[in-house]
Amino acid sequence: MSAGLVVKIGADVENAIKGIHRVNKAIGDEMTGFQKFKHGVDRAFVPAVAVLGAMGAAAFAASKKASDLAETQSKVGQIFGESATELNAWALAAPNALGQTQTAALDAASTMATFGKAAGLTGSELVNFSKETVNLSSDLASFYNADPSEVVSALGSALRGESEPMRKFGVLLNNQTLEAEAMALGIWDGTGALTA
């Protein structure tokens, strides 16, 4: 138990005892000693119990967050292999750089990595693709005042070939746009159909 917690509990107990004495004086002789004590306890100790309950809830929430992060890091290890260390280092800065928790950034990067792997990316290329798409999702979320996880989901849909979810974020994907970009990138010569 921390010193601050001991001081807080000690102060609450001391205040509770003072409260009991004040209540006893105010009530006078109309109550028995036990009734006075119970009334004082109800008025003075209930706040102390509420404080302890809030501390327990906060400890549970912190434990849950730590557990979620550990599970996410395990997933990252499976997806990225040896490159997971690089991604974990990037995610440490996510709260300040992206406005997301470390866990949220790692989850988003893992989602994007599935598409990167499908495109044949591995190692640092996969890490860079995942980081860049998560950075993009954070920028879009900020610009459109949206939840970053919603943008990650929309980007995932776009990478699967579904254009509708991205329209909400001002991105209009159609066949002509894709063909023009493919030609500009030099990955399509303008003949035949575009491949995945």
PDB file of N, CA, C and O in Angstrom, residues 42-98:
ATOM      1  N   ASP A  42     -22.744   5.781   9.270  1.00  0.00           N
ATOM      2  CA  ASP A  42     -23.388   5.957   7.964  1.00  0.00           C
ATOM      3  C   ASP A  42     -22.972   7.268   7.302  1.00  0.00           C
ATOM      4  O   ASP A  42     -22.737   7.324   6.105  1.00  0.00           O
ATOM      5  N   ARG A  43     -22.873   8.318   8.080  1.00  0.00           N
ATOM      6  CA  ARG A  43     -22.554   9.634   7.521  1.00  0.00           C
ATOM      7  C   ARG A  43     -21.075   9.810   7.244  1.00  0.00           C
ATOM      8  O   ARG A  43     -20.693  10.558   6.365  1.00  0.00           O
ATOM      9  N   ALA A  44     -20.209   9.153   8.028  1.00  0.00           N
ATOM     10  CA  ALA A  44     -18.777   9.417   7.915  1.00  0.00           C
ATOM     11  C   ALA A  44     -18.005   8.342   7.166  1.00  0.00           C
ATOM     12  O   ALA A  44     -17.068   8.643   6.447  1.00  0.00           O
ATOM     13  N   PHE A  45     -18.391   7.069   7.322  1.00  0.00           N
ATOM     14  CA  PHE A  45     -17.596   6.004   6.722  1.00  0.00           C
ATOM     15  C   PHE A  45     -18.000   5.671   5.296  1.00  0.00           C
ATOM     16  O   PHE A  45     -17.217   5.138   4.539  1.00  0.00           O
ATOM     17  N   VAL A  46     -19.218   5.957   4.916  1.00  0.00           N
ATOM     18  CA  VAL A  46     -19.653   5.653   3.550  1.00  0.00           C
ATOM     19  C   VAL A  46     -18.745   6.298   2.514  1.00  0.00           C
ATOM     20  O   VAL A  46     -18.339   5.652   1.551  1.00  0.00           O
ATOM     21  N   PRO A  47     -18.342   7.589   2.674  1.00  0.00           N
ATOM     22  CA  PRO A  47     -17.396   8.155   1.697  1.00  0.00           C
ATOM     23  C   PRO A  47     -16.068   7.404   1.652  1.00  0.00           C
ATOM     24  O   PRO A  47     -15.494   7.229   0.587  1.00  0.00           O
ATOM     25  N   ALA A  48     -15.597   6.935   2.813  1.00  0.00           N
ATOM     26  CA  ALA A  48     -14.329   6.196   2.835  1.00  0.00           C
ATOM     27  C   ALA A  48     -14.464   4.889   2.072  1.00  0.00           C
ATOM     28  O   ALA A  48     -13.568   4.490   1.318  1.00  0.00           O
ATOM     29  N   VAL A  49     -15.584   4.206   2.232  1.00  0.00           N
ATOM     30  CA  VAL A  49     -15.820   2.948   1.515  1.00  0.00           C
ATOM     31  C   VAL A  49     -15.906   3.225   0.012  1.00  0.00           C
ATOM     32  O   VAL A  49     -15.389   2.460  -0.807  1.00  0.00           O
ATOM     33  N   ALA A  50     -16.535   4.322  -0.363  1.00  0.00           N
ATOM     34  CA  ALA A  50     -16.641   4.683  -1.782  1.00  0.00           C
ATOM     35  C   ALA A  50     -15.262   4.913  -2.386  1.00  0.00           C
ATOM     36  O   ALA A  50     -14.988   4.506  -3.517  1.00  0.00           O
ATOM     37  N   VAL A  51     -14.367   5.554  -1.611  1.00  0.00           N
ATOM     38  CA  VAL A  51     -12.996   5.789  -2.086  1.00  0.00           C
ATOM     39  C   VAL A  51     -12.292   4.465  -2.332  1.00  0.00           C
ATOM     40  O   VAL A  51     -11.644   4.256  -3.362  1.00  0.00           O
ATOM     41  N   LEU A  52     -12.425   3.543  -1.375  1.00  0.00           N
ATOM     42  CA  LEU A  52     -11.778   2.231  -1.539  1.00  0.00           C
ATOM     43  C   LEU A  52     -12.350   1.476  -2.734  1.00  0.00           C
ATOM     44  O   LEU A  52     -11.618   0.829  -3.481  1.00  0.00           O
ATOM     45  N   GLY A  53     -13.664   1.571  -2.947  1.00  0.00           N
ATOM     46  CA  GLY A  53     -14.279   0.913  -4.096  1.00  0.00           C
ATOM     47  C   GLY A  53     -13.774   1.483  -5.410  1.00  0.00           C
ATOM     48  O   GLY A  53     -13.489   0.744  -6.353  1.00  0.00           O
ATOM     49  N   ALA A  54     -13.621   2.793  -5.479  1.00  0.00           N
ATOM     50  CA  ALA A  54     -13.114   3.436  -6.695  1.00  0.00           C
ATOM     51  C   ALA A  54     -11.681   3.011  -6.973  1.00  0.00           C
ATOM     52  O   ALA A  54     -11.296   2.793  -8.123  1.00  0.00           O
ATOM     53  N   MET A  55     -10.890   2.878  -5.898  1.00  0.00           N
ATOM     54  CA  MET A  55      -9.501   2.441  -6.088  1.00  0.00           C
ATOM     55  C   MET A  55      -9.457   1.016  -6.618  1.00  0.00           C
ATOM     56  O   MET A  55      -8.652   0.693  -7.493  1.00  0.00           O
ATOM     57  N   GLY A  56     -10.356   0.154  -6.136  1.00  0.00           N
ATOM     58  CA  GLY A  56     -10.414  -1.221  -6.632  1.00  0.00           C
ATOM     59  C   GLY A  56     -10.802  -1.265  -8.097  1.00  0.00           C
ATOM     60  O   GLY A  56     -10.231  -2.029  -8.880  1.00  0.00           O
ATOM     61  N   ALA A  57     -11.770  -0.441  -8.495  1.00  0.00           N
ATOM     62  CA  ALA A  57     -12.196  -0.393  -9.900  1.00  0.00           C
ATOM     63  C   ALA A  57     -11.068   0.091 -10.793  1.00  0.00           C
ATOM     64  O   ALA A  57     -10.856  -0.433 -11.894  1.00  0.00           O
ATOM     65  N   ALA A  58     -10.311   1.085 -10.316  1.00  0.00           N
ATOM     66  CA  ALA A  58      -9.183   1.600 -11.102  1.00  0.00           C
ATOM     67  C   ALA A  58      -8.110   0.532 -11.255  1.00  0.00           C
ATOM     68  O   ALA A  58      -7.518   0.382 -12.334  1.00  0.00           O
ATOM     69  N   ALA A  59      -7.860  -0.220 -10.195  1.00  0.00           N
ATOM     70  CA  ALA A  59      -6.854  -1.293 -10.275  1.00  0.00           C
ATOM     71  C   ALA A  59      -7.294  -2.368 -11.257  1.00  0.00           C
ATOM     72  O   ALA A  59      -6.493  -2.882 -12.039  1.00  0.00           O
ATOM     73  N   PHE A  60      -8.585  -2.711 -11.263  1.00  0.00           N
ATOM     74  CA  PHE A  60      -9.105  -3.708 -12.197  1.00  0.00           C
ATOM     75  C   PHE A  60      -8.955  -3.218 -13.633  1.00  0.00           C
ATOM     76  O   PHE A  60      -8.543  -3.969 -14.523  1.00  0.00           O
ATOM     77  N   ALA A  61      -9.289  -1.943 -13.874  1.00  0.00           N
ATOM     78  CA  ALA A  61      -9.186  -1.380 -15.229  1.00  0.00           C
ATOM     79  C   ALA A  61      -7.739  -1.392 -15.709  1.00  0.00           C
ATOM     80  O   ALA A  61      -7.465  -1.726 -16.869  1.00  0.00           O
ATOM     81  N   ALA A  62      -6.814  -1.049 -14.826  1.00  0.00           N
ATOM     82  CA  ALA A  62      -5.393  -1.052 -15.199  1.00  0.00           C
ATOM     83  C   ALA A  62      -4.928  -2.466 -15.517  1.00  0.00           C
ATOM     84  O   ALA A  62      -4.166  -2.689 -16.465  1.00  0.00           O
ATOM     85  N   SER A  63      -5.386  -3.434 -14.752  1.00  0.00           N
ATOM     86  CA  SER A  63      -5.022  -4.831 -14.985  1.00  0.00           C
ATOM     87  C   SER A  63      -5.555  -5.304 -16.335  1.00  0.00           C
ATOM     88  O   SER A  63      -4.866  -6.001 -17.080  1.00  0.00           O
ATOM     89  N   LYS A  64      -6.788  -4.903 -16.666  1.00  0.00           N
ATOM     90  CA  LYS A  64      -7.394  -5.284 -17.954  1.00  0.00           C
ATOM     91  C   LYS A  64      -6.619  -4.688 -19.116  1.00  0.00           C
ATOM     92  O   LYS A  64      -6.359  -5.361 -20.112  1.00  0.00           O
ATOM     93  N   LYS A  65      -6.215  -3.415 -18.985  1.00  0.00           N
ATOM     94  CA  LYS A  65      -5.440  -2.770 -20.052  1.00  0.00           C
ATOM     95  C   LYS A  65      -4.102  -3.475 -20.251  1.00  0.00           C
ATOM     96  O   LYS A  65      -3.659  -3.671 -21.385  1.00  0.00           O
ATOM     97  N   ALA A  66      -3.457  -3.849 -19.161  1.00  0.00           N
ATOM     98  CA  ALA A  66      -2.167  -4.547 -19.261  1.00  0.00           C
ATOM     99  C   ALA A  66      -2.344  -5.897 -19.929  1.00  0.00           C
ATOM    100  O   ALA A  66      -1.531  -6.306 -20.767  1.00  0.00           O
ATOM    101  N   SER A  67      -3.418  -6.588 -19.596  1.00  0.00           N
ATOM    102  CA  SER A  67      -3.699  -7.882 -20.204  1.00  0.00           C
ATOM    103  C   SER A  67      -3.974  -7.735 -21.696  1.00  0.00           C
ATOM    104  O   SER A  67      -3.479  -8.523 -22.514  1.00  0.00           O
ATOM    105  N   ASP A  68      -4.763  -6.726 -22.062  1.00  0.00           N
ATOM    106  CA  ASP A  68      -5.053  -6.477 -23.482  1.00  0.00           C
ATOM    107  C   ASP A  68      -3.780  -6.182 -24.262  1.00  0.00           C
ATOM    108  O   ASP A  68      -3.595  -6.680 -25.377  1.00  0.00           O
ATOM    109  N   LEU A  69      -2.885  -5.377 -23.685  1.00  0.00           N
ATOM    110  CA  LEU A  69      -1.629  -5.046 -24.354  1.00  0.00           C
ATOM    111  C   LEU A  69      -0.781  -6.300 -24.547  1.00  0.00           C
ATOM    112  O   LEU A  69      -0.205  -6.510 -25.615  1.00  0.00           O
ATOM    113  N   ALA A  70      -0.716  -7.148 -23.530  1.00  0.00           N
ATOM    114  CA  ALA A  70       0.076  -8.380 -23.634  1.00  0.00           C
ATOM    115  C   ALA A  70      -0.462  -9.281 -24.742  1.00  0.00           C
ATOM    116  O   ALA A  70       0.313  -9.852 -25.521  1.00  0.00           O
ATOM    117  N   GLU A  71      -1.787  -9.409 -24.833  1.00  0.00           N
ATOM    118  CA  GLU A  71      -2.381 -10.227 -25.893  1.00  0.00           C
ATOM    119  C   GLU A  71      -2.099  -9.638 -27.271  1.00  0.00           C
ATOM    120  O   GLU A  71      -1.795 -10.369 -28.218  1.00  0.00           O
ATOM    121  N   THR A  72      -2.197  -8.325 -27.384  1.00  0.00           N
ATOM    122  CA  THR A  72      -1.934  -7.665 -28.662  1.00  0.00           C
ATOM    123  C   THR A  72      -0.471  -7.841 -29.061  1.00  0.00           C
ATOM    124  O   THR A  72      -0.168  -8.107 -30.227  1.00  0.00           O
ATOM    125  N   GLN A  73       0.447  -7.707 -28.107  1.00  0.00           N
ATOM    126  CA  GLN A  73       1.862  -7.880 -28.413  1.00  0.00           C
ATOM    127  C   GLN A  73       2.166  -9.318 -28.841  1.00  0.00           C
ATOM    128  O   GLN A  73       3.012  -9.539 -29.697  1.00  0.00           O
ATOM    129  N   SER A  74       1.447 -10.274 -28.275  1.00  0.00           N
ATOM    130  CA  SER A  74       1.604 -11.664 -28.705  1.00  0.00           C
ATOM    131  C   SER A  74       1.171 -11.824 -30.163  1.00  0.00           C
ATOM    132  O   SER A  74       1.848 -12.475 -30.963  1.00  0.00           O
ATOM    133  N   LYS A  75       0.039 -11.193 -30.515  1.00  0.00           N
ATOM    134  CA  LYS A  75      -0.452 -11.229 -31.902  1.00  0.00           C
ATOM    135  C   LYS A  75       0.558 -10.580 -32.837  1.00  0.00           C
ATOM    136  O   LYS A  75       0.858 -11.113 -33.918  1.00  0.00           O
ATOM    137  N   VAL A  76       1.104  -9.441 -32.430  1.00  0.00           N
ATOM    138  CA  VAL A  76       2.101  -8.732 -33.237  1.00  0.00           C
ATOM    139  C   VAL A  76       3.317  -9.618 -33.470  1.00  0.00           C
ATOM    140  O   VAL A  76       3.867  -9.675 -34.571  1.00  0.00           O
ATOM    141  N   GLY A  77       3.724 -10.334 -32.426  1.00  0.00           N
ATOM    142  CA  GLY A  77       4.862 -11.251 -32.560  1.00  0.00           C
ATOM    143  C   GLY A  77       4.606 -12.330 -33.589  1.00  0.00           C
ATOM    144  O   GLY A  77       5.493 -12.695 -34.367  1.00  0.00           O
ATOM    145  N   GLN A  78       3.380 -12.857 -33.614  1.00  0.00           N
ATOM    146  CA  GLN A  78       3.024 -13.892 -34.585  1.00  0.00           C
ATOM    147  C   GLN A  78       2.999 -13.344 -36.010  1.00  0.00           C
ATOM    148  O   GLN A  78       3.450 -13.992 -36.944  1.00  0.00           O
ATOM    149  N   ILE A  79       2.464 -12.147 -36.179  1.00  0.00           N
ATOM    150  CA  ILE A  79       2.316 -11.577 -37.526  1.00  0.00           C
ATOM    151  C   ILE A  79       3.639 -11.063 -38.073  1.00  0.00           C
ATOM    152  O   ILE A  79       3.978 -11.313 -39.230  1.00  0.00           O
ATOM    153  N   PHE A  80       4.399 -10.346 -37.240  1.00  0.00           N
ATOM    154  CA  PHE A  80       5.594  -9.661 -37.728  1.00  0.00           C
ATOM    155  C   PHE A  80       6.898 -10.420 -37.476  1.00  0.00           C
ATOM    156  O   PHE A  80       7.933 -10.042 -38.011  1.00  0.00           O
ATOM    157  N   GLY A  81       6.854 -11.456 -36.662  1.00  0.00           N
ATOM    158  CA  GLY A  81       8.063 -12.231 -36.388  1.00  0.00           C
ATOM    159  C   GLY A  81       9.163 -11.374 -35.777  1.00  0.00           C
ATOM    160  O   GLY A  81       8.929 -10.621 -34.833  1.00  0.00           O
ATOM    161  N   GLU A  82      10.362 -11.459 -36.339  1.00  0.00           N
ATOM    162  CA  GLU A  82      11.514 -10.716 -35.816  1.00  0.00           C
ATOM    163  C   GLU A  82      11.338  -9.198 -35.929  1.00  0.00           C
ATOM    164  O   GLU A  82      11.976  -8.445 -35.208  1.00  0.00           O
ATOM    165  N   SER A  83      10.497  -8.758 -36.820  1.00  0.00           N
ATOM    166  CA  SER A  83      10.275  -7.319 -37.006  1.00  0.00           C
ATOM    167  C   SER A  83       9.321  -6.731 -35.960  1.00  0.00           C
ATOM    168  O   SER A  83       9.075  -5.527 -35.957  1.00  0.00           O
ATOM    169  N   ALA A  84       8.779  -7.576 -35.084  1.00  0.00           N
ATOM    170  CA  ALA A  84       7.829  -7.103 -34.075  1.00  0.00           C
ATOM    171  C   ALA A  84       8.463  -6.065 -33.153  1.00  0.00           C
ATOM    172  O   ALA A  84       7.795  -5.127 -32.712  1.00  0.00           O
ATOM    173  N   THR A  85       9.754  -6.206 -32.872  1.00  0.00           N
ATOM    174  CA  THR A  85      10.440  -5.260 -31.989  1.00  0.00           C
ATOM    175  C   THR A  85      10.374  -3.847 -32.563  1.00  0.00           C
ATOM    176  O   THR A  85      10.132  -2.881 -31.835  1.00  0.00           O
ATOM    177  N   GLU A  86      10.591  -3.733 -33.863  1.00  0.00           N
ATOM    178  CA  GLU A  86      10.536  -2.422 -34.522  1.00  0.00           C
ATOM    179  C   GLU A  86       9.134  -1.814 -34.405  1.00  0.00           C
ATOM    180  O   GLU A  86       8.978  -0.628 -34.119  1.00  0.00           O
ATOM    181  N   LEU A  87       8.125  -2.642 -34.591  1.00  0.00           N
ATOM    182  CA  LEU A  87       6.755  -2.145 -34.513  1.00  0.00           C
ATOM    183  C   LEU A  87       6.389  -1.768 -33.074  1.00  0.00           C
ATOM    184  O   LEU A  87       5.729  -0.753 -32.846  1.00  0.00           O
ATOM    185  N   ASN A  88       6.820  -2.555 -32.104  1.00  0.00           N
ATOM    186  CA  ASN A  88       6.543  -2.244 -30.699  1.00  0.00           C
ATOM    187  C   ASN A  88       7.192  -0.918 -30.291  1.00  0.00           C
ATOM    188  O   ASN A  88       6.594  -0.131 -29.549  1.00  0.00           O
ATOM    189  N   ALA A  89       8.391  -0.660 -30.782  1.00  0.00           N
ATOM    190  CA  ALA A  89       9.068   0.610 -30.479  1.00  0.00           C
ATOM    191  C   ALA A  89       8.274   1.783 -31.054  1.00  0.00           C
ATOM    192  O   ALA A  89       8.113   2.817 -30.407  1.00  0.00           O
ATOM    193  N   TRP A  90       7.759   1.624 -32.263  1.00  0.00           N
ATOM    194  CA  TRP A  90       6.938   2.662 -32.890  1.00  0.00           C
ATOM    195  C   TRP A  90       5.665   2.906 -32.080  1.00  0.00           C
ATOM    196  O   TRP A  90       5.249   4.047 -31.859  1.00  0.00           O
ATOM    197  N   ALA A  91       5.039   1.833 -31.612  1.00  0.00           N
ATOM    198  CA  ALA A  91       3.763   1.944 -30.897  1.00  0.00           C
ATOM    199  C   ALA A  91       3.908   2.633 -29.543  1.00  0.00           C
ATOM    200  O   ALA A  91       2.948   3.200 -29.033  1.00  0.00           O
ATOM    201  N   LEU A  92       5.107   2.593 -28.955  1.00  0.00           N
ATOM    202  CA  LEU A  92       5.318   3.283 -27.677  1.00  0.00           C
ATOM    203  C   LEU A  92       5.047   4.777 -27.791  1.00  0.00           C
ATOM    204  O   LEU A  92       4.614   5.413 -26.828  1.00  0.00           O
ATOM    205  N   ALA A  93       5.303   5.339 -28.959  1.00  0.00           N
ATOM    206  CA  ALA A  93       5.087   6.775 -29.175  1.00  0.00           C
ATOM    207  C   ALA A  93       3.663   7.087 -29.630  1.00  0.00           C
ATOM    208  O   ALA A  93       3.307   8.258 -29.782  1.00  0.00           O
ATOM    209  N   ALA A  94       2.835   6.080 -29.831  1.00  0.00           N
ATOM    210  CA  ALA A  94       1.492   6.277 -30.382  1.00  0.00           C
ATOM    211  C   ALA A  94       0.617   7.222 -29.570  1.00  0.00           C
ATOM    212  O   ALA A  94      -0.111   8.031 -30.164  1.00  0.00           O
ATOM    213  N   PRO A  95       0.650   7.171 -28.236  1.00  0.00           N
ATOM    214  CA  PRO A  95      -0.231   8.101 -27.505  1.00  0.00           C
ATOM    215  C   PRO A  95       0.043   9.568 -27.842  1.00  0.00           C
ATOM    216  O   PRO A  95      -0.887  10.358 -27.995  1.00  0.00           O
ATOM    217  N   ASN A  96       1.309   9.937 -27.979  1.00  0.00           N
ATOM    218  CA  ASN A  96       1.643  11.327 -28.313  1.00  0.00           C
ATOM    219  C   ASN A  96       1.597  11.583 -29.816  1.00  0.00           C
ATOM    220  O   ASN A  96       1.098  12.611 -30.258  1.00  0.00           O
ATOM    221  N   ALA A  97       2.114  10.663 -30.598  1.00  0.00           N
ATOM    222  CA  ALA A  97       2.223  10.884 -32.038  1.00  0.00           C
ATOM    223  C   ALA A  97       0.901  10.703 -32.767  1.00  0.00           C
ATOM    224  O   ALA A  97       0.611  11.422 -33.727  1.00  0.00           O
ATOM    225  N   LEU A  98       0.080   9.738 -32.316  1.00  0.00           N
ATOM    226  CA  LEU A  98      -1.142   9.414 -33.040  1.00  0.00           C
ATOM    227  C   LEU A  98      -2.418   9.701 -32.255  1.00  0.00           C
ATOM    228  O   LEU A  98      -3.514   9.633 -32.816  1.00  0.00           O
TER     229      LEU A  98
END
